[in-house]
Short mmCIF file of C-alpha atoms in Angstrom, two decimals:
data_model
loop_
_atom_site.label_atom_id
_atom_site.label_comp_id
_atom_site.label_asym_id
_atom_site.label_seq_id
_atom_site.Cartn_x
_atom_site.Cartn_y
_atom_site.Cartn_z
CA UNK O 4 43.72 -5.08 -79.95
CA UNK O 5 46.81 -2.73 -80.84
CA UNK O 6 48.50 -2.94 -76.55
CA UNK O 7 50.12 0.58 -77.92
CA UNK O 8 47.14 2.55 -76.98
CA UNK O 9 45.54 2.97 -73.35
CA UNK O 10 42.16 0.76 -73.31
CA UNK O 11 39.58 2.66 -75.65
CA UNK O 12 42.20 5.00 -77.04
CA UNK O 13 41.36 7.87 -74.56
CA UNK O 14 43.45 8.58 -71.72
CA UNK O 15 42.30 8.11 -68.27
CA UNK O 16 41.89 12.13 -67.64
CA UNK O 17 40.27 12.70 -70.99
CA UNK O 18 37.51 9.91 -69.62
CA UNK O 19 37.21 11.33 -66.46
CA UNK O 20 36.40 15.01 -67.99
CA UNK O 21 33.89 12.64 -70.19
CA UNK O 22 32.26 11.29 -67.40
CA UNK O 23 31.86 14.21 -65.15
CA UNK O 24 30.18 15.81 -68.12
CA UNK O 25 28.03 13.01 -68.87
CA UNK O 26 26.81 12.71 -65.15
CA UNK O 27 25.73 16.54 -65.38
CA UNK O 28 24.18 16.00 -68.79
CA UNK O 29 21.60 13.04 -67.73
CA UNK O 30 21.01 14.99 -64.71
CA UNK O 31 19.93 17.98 -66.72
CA UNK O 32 18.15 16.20 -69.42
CA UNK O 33 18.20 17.87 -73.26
CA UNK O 34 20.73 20.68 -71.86
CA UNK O 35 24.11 20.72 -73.82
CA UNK O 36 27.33 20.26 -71.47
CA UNK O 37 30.42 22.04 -72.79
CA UNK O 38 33.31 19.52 -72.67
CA UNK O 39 36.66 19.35 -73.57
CA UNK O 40 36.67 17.65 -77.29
CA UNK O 41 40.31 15.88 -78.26
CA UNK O 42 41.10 15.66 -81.46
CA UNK O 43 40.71 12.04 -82.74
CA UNK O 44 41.92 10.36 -85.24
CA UNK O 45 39.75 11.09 -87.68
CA UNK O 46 38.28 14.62 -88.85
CA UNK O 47 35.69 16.55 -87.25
CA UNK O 48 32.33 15.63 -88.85
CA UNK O 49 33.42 12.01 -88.97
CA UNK O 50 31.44 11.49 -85.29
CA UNK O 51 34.21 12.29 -83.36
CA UNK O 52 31.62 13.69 -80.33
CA UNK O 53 30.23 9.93 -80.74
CA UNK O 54 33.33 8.22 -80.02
CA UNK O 55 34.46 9.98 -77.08
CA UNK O 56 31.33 9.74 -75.98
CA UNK O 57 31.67 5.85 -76.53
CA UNK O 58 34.71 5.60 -75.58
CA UNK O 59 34.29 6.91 -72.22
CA UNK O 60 31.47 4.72 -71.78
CA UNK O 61 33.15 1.34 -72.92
CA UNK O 62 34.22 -1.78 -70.72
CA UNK O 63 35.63 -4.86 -72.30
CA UNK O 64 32.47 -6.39 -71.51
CA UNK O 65 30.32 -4.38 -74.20
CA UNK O 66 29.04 -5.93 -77.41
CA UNK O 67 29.09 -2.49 -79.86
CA UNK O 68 27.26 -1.30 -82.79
CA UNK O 69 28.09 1.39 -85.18
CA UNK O 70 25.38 2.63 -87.52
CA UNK O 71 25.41 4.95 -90.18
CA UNK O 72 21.77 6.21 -91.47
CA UNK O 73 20.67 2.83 -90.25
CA UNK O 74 23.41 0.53 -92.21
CA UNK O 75 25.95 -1.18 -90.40
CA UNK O 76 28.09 -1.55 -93.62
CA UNK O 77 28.70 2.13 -95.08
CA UNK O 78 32.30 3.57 -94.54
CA UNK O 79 31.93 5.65 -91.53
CA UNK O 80 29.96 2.60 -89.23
CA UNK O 81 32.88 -0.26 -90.28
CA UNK O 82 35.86 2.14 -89.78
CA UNK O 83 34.41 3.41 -86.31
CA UNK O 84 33.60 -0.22 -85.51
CA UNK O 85 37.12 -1.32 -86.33
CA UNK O 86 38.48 1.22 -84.99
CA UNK O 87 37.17 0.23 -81.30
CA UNK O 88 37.93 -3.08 -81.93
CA UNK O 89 41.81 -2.29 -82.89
CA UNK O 90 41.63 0.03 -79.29
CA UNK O 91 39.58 -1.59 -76.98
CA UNK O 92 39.26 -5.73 -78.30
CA UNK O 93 36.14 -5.38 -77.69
CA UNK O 94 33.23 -7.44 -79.40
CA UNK O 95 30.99 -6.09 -82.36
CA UNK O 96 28.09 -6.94 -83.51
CA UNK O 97 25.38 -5.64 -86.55
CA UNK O 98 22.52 -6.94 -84.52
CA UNK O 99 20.63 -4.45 -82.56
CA UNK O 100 19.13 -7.48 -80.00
CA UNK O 101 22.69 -8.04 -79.39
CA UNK O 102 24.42 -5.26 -78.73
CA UNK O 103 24.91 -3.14 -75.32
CA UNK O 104 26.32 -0.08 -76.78
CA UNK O 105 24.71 1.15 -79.99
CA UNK O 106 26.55 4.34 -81.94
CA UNK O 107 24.75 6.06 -84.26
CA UNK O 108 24.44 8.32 -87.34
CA UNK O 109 21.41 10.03 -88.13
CA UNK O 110 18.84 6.94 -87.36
CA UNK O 111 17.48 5.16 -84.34
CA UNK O 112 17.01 1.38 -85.12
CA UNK O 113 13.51 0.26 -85.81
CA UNK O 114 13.81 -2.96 -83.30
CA UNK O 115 13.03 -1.40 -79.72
CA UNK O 116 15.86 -0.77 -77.70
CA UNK O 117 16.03 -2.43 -73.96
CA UNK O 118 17.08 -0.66 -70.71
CA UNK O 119 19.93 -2.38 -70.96
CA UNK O 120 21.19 -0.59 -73.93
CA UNK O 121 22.47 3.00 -74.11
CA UNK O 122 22.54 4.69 -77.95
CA UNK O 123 24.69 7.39 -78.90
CA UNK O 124 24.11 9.57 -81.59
CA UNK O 125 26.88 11.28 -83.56
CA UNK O 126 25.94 15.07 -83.49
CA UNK O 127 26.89 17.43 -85.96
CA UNK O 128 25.06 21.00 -84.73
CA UNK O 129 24.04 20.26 -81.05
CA UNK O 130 22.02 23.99 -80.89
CA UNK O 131 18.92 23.93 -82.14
CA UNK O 132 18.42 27.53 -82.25
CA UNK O 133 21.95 28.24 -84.35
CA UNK O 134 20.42 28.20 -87.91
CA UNK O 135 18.00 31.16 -86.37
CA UNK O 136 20.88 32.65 -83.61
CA UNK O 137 24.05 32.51 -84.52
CA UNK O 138 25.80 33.84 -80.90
CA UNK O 139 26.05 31.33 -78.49
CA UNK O 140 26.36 33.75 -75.74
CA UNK O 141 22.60 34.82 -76.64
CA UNK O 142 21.32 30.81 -77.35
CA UNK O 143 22.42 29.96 -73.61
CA UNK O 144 20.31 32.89 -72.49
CA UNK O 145 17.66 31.60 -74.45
CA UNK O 146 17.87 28.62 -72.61
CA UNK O 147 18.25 29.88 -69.24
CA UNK O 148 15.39 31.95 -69.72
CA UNK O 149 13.57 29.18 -71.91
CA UNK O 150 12.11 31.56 -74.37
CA UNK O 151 12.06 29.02 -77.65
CA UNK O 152 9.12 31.79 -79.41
CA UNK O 153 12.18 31.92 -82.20
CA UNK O 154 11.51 28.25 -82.97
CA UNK O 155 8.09 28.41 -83.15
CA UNK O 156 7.91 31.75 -85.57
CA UNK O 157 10.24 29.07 -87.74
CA UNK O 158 8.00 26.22 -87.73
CA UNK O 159 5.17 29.09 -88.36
CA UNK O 160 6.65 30.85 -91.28
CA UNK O 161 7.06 26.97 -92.79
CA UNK O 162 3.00 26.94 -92.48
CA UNK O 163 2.70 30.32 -93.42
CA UNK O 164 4.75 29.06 -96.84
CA UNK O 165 4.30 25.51 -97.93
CA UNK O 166 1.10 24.96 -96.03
CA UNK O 167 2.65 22.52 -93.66
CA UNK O 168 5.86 22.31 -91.42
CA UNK O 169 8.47 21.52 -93.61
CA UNK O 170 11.41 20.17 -91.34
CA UNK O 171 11.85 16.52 -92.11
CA UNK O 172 15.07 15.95 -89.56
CA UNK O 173 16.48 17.57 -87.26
CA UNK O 174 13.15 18.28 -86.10
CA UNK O 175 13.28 20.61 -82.29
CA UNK O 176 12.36 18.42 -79.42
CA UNK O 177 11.45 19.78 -76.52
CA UNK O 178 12.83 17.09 -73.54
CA UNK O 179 11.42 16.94 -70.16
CA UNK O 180 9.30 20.52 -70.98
CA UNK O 181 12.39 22.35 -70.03
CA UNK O 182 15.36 22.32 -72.69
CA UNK O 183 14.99 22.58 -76.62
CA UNK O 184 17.31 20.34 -77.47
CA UNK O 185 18.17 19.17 -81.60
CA UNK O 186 17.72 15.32 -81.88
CA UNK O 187 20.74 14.98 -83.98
CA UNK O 188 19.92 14.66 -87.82
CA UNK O 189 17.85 11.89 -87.74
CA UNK O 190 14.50 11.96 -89.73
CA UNK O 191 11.33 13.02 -87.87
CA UNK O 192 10.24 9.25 -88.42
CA UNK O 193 12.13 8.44 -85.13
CA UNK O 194 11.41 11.21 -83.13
CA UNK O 195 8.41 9.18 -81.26
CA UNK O 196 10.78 6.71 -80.15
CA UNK O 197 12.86 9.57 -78.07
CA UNK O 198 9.92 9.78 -75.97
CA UNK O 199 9.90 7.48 -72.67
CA UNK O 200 12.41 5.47 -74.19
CA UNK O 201 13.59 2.14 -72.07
CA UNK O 202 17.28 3.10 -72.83
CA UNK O 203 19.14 5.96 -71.68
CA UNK O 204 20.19 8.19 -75.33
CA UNK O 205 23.37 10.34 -75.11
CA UNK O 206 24.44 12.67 -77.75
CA UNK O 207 28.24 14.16 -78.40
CA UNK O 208 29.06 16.23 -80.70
CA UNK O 209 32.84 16.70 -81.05
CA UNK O 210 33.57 19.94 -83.01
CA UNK O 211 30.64 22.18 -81.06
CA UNK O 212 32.43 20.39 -78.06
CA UNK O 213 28.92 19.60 -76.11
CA UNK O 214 27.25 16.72 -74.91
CA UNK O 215 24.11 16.01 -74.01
CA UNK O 216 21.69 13.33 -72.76
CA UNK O 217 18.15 11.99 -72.81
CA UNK O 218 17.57 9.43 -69.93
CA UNK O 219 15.25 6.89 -70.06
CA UNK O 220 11.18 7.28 -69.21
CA UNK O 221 11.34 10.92 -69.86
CA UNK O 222 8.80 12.68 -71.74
CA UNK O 223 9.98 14.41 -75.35
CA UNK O 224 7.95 16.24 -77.49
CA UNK O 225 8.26 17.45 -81.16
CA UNK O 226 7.47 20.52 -81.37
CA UNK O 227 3.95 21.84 -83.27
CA UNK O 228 0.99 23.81 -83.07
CA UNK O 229 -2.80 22.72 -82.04
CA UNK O 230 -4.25 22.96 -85.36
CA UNK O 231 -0.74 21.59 -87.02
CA UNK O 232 -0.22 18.58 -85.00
CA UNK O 233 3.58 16.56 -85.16
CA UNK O 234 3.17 13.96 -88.27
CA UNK O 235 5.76 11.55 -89.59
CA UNK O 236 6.52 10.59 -93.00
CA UNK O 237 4.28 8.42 -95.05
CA UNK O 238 5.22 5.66 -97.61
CA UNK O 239 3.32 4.87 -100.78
CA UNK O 240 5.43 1.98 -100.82
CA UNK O 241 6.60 -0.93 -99.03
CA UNK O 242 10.65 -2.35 -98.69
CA UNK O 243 10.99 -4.01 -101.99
CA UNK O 244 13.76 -6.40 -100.10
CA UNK O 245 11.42 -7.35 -96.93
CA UNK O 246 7.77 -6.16 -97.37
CA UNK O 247 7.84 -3.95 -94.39
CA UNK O 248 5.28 -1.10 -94.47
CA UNK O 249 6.38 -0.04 -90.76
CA UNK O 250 10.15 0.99 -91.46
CA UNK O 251 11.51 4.41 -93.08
CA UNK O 252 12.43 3.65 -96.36
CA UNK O 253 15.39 4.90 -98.64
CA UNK O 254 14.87 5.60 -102.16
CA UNK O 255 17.78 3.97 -104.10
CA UNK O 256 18.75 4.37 -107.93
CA UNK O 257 19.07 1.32 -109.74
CA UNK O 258 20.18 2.28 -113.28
CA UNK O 259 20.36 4.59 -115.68
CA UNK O 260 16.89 5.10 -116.81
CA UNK O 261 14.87 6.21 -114.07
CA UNK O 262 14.55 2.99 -111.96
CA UNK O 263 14.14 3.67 -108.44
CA UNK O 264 13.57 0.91 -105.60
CA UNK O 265 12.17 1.47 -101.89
CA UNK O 266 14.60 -0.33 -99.35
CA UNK O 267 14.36 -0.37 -95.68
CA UNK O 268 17.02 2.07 -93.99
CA UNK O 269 18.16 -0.60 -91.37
CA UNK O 270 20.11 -2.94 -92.97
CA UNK O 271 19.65 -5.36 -89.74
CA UNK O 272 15.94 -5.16 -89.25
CA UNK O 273 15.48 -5.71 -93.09
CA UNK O 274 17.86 -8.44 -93.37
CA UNK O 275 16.24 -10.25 -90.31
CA UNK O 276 12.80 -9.91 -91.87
CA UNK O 277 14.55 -11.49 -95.04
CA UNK O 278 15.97 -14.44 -93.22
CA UNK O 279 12.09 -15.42 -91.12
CA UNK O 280 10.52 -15.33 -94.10
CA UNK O 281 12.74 -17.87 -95.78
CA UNK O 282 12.60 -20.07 -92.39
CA UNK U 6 49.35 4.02 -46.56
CA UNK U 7 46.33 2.29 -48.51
CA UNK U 8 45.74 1.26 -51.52
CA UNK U 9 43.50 2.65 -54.71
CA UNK U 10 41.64 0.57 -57.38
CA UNK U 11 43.62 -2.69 -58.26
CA UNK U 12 42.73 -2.05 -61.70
CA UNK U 13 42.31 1.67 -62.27
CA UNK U 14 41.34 1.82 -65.92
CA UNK U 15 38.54 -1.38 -65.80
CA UNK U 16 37.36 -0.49 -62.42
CA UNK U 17 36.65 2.81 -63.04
CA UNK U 18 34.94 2.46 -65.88
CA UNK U 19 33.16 -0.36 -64.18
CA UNK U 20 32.14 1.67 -61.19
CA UNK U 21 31.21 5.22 -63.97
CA UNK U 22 28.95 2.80 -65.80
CA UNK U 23 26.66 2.15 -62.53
CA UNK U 24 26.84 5.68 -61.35
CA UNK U 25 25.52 6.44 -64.99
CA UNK U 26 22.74 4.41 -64.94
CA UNK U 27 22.11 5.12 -61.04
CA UNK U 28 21.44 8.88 -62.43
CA UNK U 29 19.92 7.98 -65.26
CA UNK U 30 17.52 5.62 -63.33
CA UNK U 31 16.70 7.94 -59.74
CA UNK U 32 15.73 6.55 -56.35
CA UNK U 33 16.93 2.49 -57.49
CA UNK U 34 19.61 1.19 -55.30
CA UNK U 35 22.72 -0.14 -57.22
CA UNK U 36 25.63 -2.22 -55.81
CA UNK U 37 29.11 -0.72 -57.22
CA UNK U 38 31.39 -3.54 -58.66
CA UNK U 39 34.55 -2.78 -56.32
CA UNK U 40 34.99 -1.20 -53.03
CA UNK U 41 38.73 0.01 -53.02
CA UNK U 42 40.43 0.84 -49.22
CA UNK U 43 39.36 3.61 -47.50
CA UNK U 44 40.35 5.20 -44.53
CA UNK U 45 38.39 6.88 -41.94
CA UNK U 46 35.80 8.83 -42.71
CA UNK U 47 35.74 7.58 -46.02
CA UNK U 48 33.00 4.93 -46.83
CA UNK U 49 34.70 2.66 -49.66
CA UNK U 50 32.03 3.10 -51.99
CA UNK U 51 32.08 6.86 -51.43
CA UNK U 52 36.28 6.41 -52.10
CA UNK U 53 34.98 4.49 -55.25
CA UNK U 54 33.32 7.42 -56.22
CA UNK U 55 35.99 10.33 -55.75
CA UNK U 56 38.46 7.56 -57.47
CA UNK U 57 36.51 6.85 -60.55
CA UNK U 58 35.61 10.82 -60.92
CA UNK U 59 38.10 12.97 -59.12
CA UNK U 60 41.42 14.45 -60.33
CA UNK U 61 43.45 17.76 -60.37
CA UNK U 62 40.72 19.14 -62.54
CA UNK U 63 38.00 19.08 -59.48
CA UNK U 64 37.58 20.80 -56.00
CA UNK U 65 36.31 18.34 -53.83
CA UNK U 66 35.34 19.23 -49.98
CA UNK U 67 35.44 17.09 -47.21
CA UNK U 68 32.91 17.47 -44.62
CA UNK U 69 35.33 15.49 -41.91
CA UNK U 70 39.32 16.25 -43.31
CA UNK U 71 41.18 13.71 -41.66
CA UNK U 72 44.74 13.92 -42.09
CA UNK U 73 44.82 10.31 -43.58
CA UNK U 74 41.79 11.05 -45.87
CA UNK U 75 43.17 14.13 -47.15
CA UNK U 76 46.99 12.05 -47.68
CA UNK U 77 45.03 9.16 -49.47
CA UNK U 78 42.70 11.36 -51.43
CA UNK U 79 45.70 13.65 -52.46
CA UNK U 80 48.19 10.76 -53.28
CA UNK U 81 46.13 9.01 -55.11
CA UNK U 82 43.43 11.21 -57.38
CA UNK U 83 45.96 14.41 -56.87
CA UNK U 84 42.23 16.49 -56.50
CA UNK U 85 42.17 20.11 -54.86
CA UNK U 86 40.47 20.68 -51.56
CA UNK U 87 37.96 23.12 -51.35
CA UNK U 88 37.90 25.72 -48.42
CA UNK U 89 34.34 25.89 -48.71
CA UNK U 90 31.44 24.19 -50.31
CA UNK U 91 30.43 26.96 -52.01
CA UNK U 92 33.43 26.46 -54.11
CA UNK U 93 33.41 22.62 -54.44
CA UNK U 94 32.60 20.32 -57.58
CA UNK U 95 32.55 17.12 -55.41
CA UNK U 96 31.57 17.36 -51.87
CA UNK U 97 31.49 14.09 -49.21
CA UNK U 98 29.43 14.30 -46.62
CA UNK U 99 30.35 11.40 -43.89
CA UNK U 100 27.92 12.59 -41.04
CA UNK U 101 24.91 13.58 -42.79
CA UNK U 102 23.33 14.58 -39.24
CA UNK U 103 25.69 17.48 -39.26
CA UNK U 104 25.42 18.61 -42.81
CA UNK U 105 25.50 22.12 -44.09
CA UNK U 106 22.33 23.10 -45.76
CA UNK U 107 22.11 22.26 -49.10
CA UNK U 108 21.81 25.96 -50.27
CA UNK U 109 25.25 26.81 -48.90
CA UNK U 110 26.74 24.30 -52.36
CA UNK U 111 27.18 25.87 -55.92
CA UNK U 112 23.78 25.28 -57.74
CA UNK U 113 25.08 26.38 -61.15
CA UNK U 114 24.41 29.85 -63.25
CA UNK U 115 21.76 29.70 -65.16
CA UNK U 116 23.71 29.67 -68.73
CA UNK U 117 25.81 27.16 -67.21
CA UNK U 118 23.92 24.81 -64.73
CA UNK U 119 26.23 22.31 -65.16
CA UNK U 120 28.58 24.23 -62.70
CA UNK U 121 27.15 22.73 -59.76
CA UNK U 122 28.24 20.55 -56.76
CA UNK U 123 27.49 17.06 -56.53
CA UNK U 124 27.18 15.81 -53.41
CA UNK U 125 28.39 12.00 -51.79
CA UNK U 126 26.34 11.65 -49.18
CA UNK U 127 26.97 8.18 -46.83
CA UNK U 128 24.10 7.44 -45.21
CA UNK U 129 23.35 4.77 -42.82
CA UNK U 130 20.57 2.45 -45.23
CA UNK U 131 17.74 2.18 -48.00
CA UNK U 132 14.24 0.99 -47.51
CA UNK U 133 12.41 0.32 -51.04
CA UNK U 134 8.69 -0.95 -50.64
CA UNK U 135 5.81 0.42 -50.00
CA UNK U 136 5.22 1.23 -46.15
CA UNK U 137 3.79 4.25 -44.68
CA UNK U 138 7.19 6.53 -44.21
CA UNK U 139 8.70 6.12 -47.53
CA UNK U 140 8.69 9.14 -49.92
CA UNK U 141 7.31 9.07 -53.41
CA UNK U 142 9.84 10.37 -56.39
CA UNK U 143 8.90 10.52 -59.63
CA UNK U 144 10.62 12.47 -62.57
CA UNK U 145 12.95 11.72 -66.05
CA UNK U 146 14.20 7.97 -65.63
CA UNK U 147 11.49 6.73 -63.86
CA UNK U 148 8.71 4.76 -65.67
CA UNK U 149 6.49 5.14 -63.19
CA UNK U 150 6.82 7.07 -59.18
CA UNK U 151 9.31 4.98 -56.92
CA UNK U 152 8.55 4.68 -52.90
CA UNK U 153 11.82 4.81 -50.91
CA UNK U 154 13.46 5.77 -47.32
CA UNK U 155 16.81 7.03 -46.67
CA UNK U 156 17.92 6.58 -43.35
CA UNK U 157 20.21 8.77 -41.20
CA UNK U 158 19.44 12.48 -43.16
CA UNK U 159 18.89 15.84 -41.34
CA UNK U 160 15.02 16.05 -40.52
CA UNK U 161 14.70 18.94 -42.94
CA UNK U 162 16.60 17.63 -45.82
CA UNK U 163 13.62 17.04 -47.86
CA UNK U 164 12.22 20.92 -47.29
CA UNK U 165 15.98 22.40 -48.36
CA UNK U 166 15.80 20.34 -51.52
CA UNK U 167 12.32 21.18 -52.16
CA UNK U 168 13.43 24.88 -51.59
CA UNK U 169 15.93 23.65 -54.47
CA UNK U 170 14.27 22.28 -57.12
CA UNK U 171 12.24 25.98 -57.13
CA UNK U 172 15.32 26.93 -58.95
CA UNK U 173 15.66 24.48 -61.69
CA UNK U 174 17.04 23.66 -64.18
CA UNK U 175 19.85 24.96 -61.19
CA UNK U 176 20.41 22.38 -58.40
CA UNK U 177 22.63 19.48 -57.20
CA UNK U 178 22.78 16.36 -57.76
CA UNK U 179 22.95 13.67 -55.01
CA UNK U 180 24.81 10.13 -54.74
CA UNK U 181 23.53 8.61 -51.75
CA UNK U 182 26.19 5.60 -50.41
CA UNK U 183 24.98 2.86 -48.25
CA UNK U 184 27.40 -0.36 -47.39
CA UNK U 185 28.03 -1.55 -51.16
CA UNK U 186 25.27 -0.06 -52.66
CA UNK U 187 24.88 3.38 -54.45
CA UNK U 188 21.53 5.94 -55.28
CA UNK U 189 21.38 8.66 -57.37
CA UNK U 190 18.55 11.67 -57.22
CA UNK U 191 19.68 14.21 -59.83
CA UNK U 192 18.20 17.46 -59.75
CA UNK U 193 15.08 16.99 -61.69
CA UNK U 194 13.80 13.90 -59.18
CA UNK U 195 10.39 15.42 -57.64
CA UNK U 196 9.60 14.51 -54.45
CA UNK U 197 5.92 13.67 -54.37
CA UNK U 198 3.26 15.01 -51.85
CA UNK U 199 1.57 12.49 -50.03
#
């Protein structure tokens, strides 16, 4: 631990603003919470709303885990795991079964997650409706009024084109029946596992400056229509490292003639598979 | 005068962490990790409370202002007093008997909900279980509905924050203090008909 920097790298009044925020965000599930983003060091896009969100949150009892798109060893997972173990000393971990605090990029991990474990997701575009509204003065008053018909015309006009809806992440939950809220960039694969999950799910995002929360046990739905019900992607294949025909899959280039392998997106549920079936 | 937190950075984050899940997880009595001094009217887990989320940034009103409260709470978070609730972030109630109604605090604009009061309320004890005068509460962070009695609340408490939750997603949230222990019922908590 580097004893220049206060504990977690966040000053105490920086925290506090965190934690107010976060207190009105779980109360208010799915709605975003403006906040007061600091700039970090590291750019904006890098899951800076992530780490203040973690860093608020951490005690130097925590065991944390940094994912990105599942793997705990790609760039921006080990540098914002190092990083919090340079500020804060405290303990890491790649295992999800052994972590308390579990920061993510774009996935939830396949093992289930306990009560006692919060996850929070690096956000990039907290407002759902922006791609279709660009003012934010008129997305709150969609919100306060709850009118999400823009949404659906979207997920409509994707029928209406391709036969089917074609939003594979990012895909509009709505949480609680009240707030359309974006589930961060993760594929639609995990959006059942938002709904009544055991452990409470914050999201930051740290250029938009918002936060927002999903507690535990509380009903999410993806959006869809009666005759168009929610789906999730499909595999022809299985993990070509662990057999798994239950996990989302990557699609990975091998070489330079076309060969192409199926591997399980989370490193430490695949590599766990690996290891029981040697034992 | 009296002391704060011992350790202000661990045992704030400490005592955030519990409030966290207390909202995140309604109606379920938690005990907070440490109880700094408080003087009167102050309940030391309510003063745990104001400490761990209280500064110059926040209004807070006091329902009692003692002179030593006010000098403790000043000295030691620096937070702003609020002439009226209206007009509060924080509010501590310390005789919940004598309570102003809860539509007299800052439920929130409805682009902006978030600007709301939360209210401290120390009350005199919890009864979990399932006897005949507990209420029901179900609602997000609650697997299934919770049976519970708060002791020492005006008798129509439960009818103002029914009249509330009319309004949502505007309302206030609630951290109910008892001894050591702490309760949260954010906005969206339903009281259930019996």
């Amino acid at each position: 631990m580097t004893p220049s920097y206060n504990f977690a790298f966040l000053d105490e009044d920086t925290k506090r603003m965190l934690r107010r925020a976060l207190l009105k965000a779980v109360a208010i599930p799915g709605y975003q919470v403006p906040f007061g983003s600091r700039e970090m060091p590291l750019p904006y896009g890098w899951g800076t709303g992530g780490i203040q969100v973690t860093a608020a949150l951490l005690g130097p009892d925590d065991v944390l885990k940094v994912i990105d798109q599942g793997a705990d060893d790609t760039t921006n997972a080990v540098n914002i795991r190092r990083f919090f173990a340079r500020v804060a000393g405290v303990a890491t971990t790649e295992r999800t079964v052994e972590a308390s605090l579990i920061q993510t990029r774009h996935r939830i991990p396949e093992t289930p997650l306990r009560e006692d474990q919060i996850l929070v997701f690096q956000v990039p575009e907290p407002e759902p409706l922006r791609t279709l509204e660009p003012r934010e003065a008129e997305t709150r008053t969609l919100h306060a009024l709850g009118d999400y018909g823009l949404m659906h015309v979207k997920l409509y006009e994707d029928i209406a084109q391709y036969g089917h809806i074609a939003t594979s992440y990012d895909y509009p939950v709505l949480v609680d029946g009240r707030f359309l809220t974006s589930p961060s960039p993760i594929p639609k694969f995990d959006n059942p596992k938002l709904d009544r999950s055991p452990a409470l799910m914050l999201f930051g995002a740290g250029r938009e400056k918002r936060l927002y929360a999903i507690p535990p046990y509380t009903r999410v739905e993806s959006l869809a229509f009666d005759d168009h019900p929610f789906e999730i992607q499909q595999w022809e294949h299985r993990c070509e490292l662990c057999g798994s025909g239950e996990s989302y899959l990557d699609e990975v280039v091998v070489d330079d003639r076309g060969g192409r392998m199926f591997v399980c997106s989370d490193t430490d549920y695949c590599g766990r598979r690996r290891t029981e079936a040697q034992a | 005068m009296l002391a704060a937190f011992a350790d202000p950075v661990f045992d704030s984050q400490r005592t955030f962490r519990e409030l966290l899940q207390a909202m995140a997880r309604p109606a379920a009595p938690r005990p907070l990790p440490v109880l700094p001094p408080a003087p009167a009217p102050v309940a030391p887990a309510a003063m745990a409370i104001l400490l761990t989320l209280c500064d110059a940034t926040t209004s807070v009103w006091l329902q009692q202002p003692s002179d030593e409260a006010v000098r403790h709470l000043r000295f030691h978070a620096g937070l702003r007093l609020a002439d009226e609730p209206q007009a509060a972030d924080f509010a501590l109630i310390s005789e919940p008997a004598a309570m102003p109604p809860l539509q007299r605090f800052g439920a929130g604009d409805l682009r902006y909900p978030d600007r709301s009061a939360s209210l401290i309320v120390q009350v005199d004890g919890f009864r979990s279980g399932a006897e005949a005068d507990r209420l029901r509460f179900a609602g997000p962070g609650l697997r299934e509905p919770v049976a519970l009695a708060i002791d020492g609340l005006p008798a129509d408490f439960w009818q103002q924050r029914a009249a509330l939750s009319a309004r949502l997603p505007l309302g206030i949230d609630l951290f109910f203090v008892a001894a050591q222990q702490v309760l949260a019922l954010p906005r969206t908590t339903r009281l259930l008909e019996t």
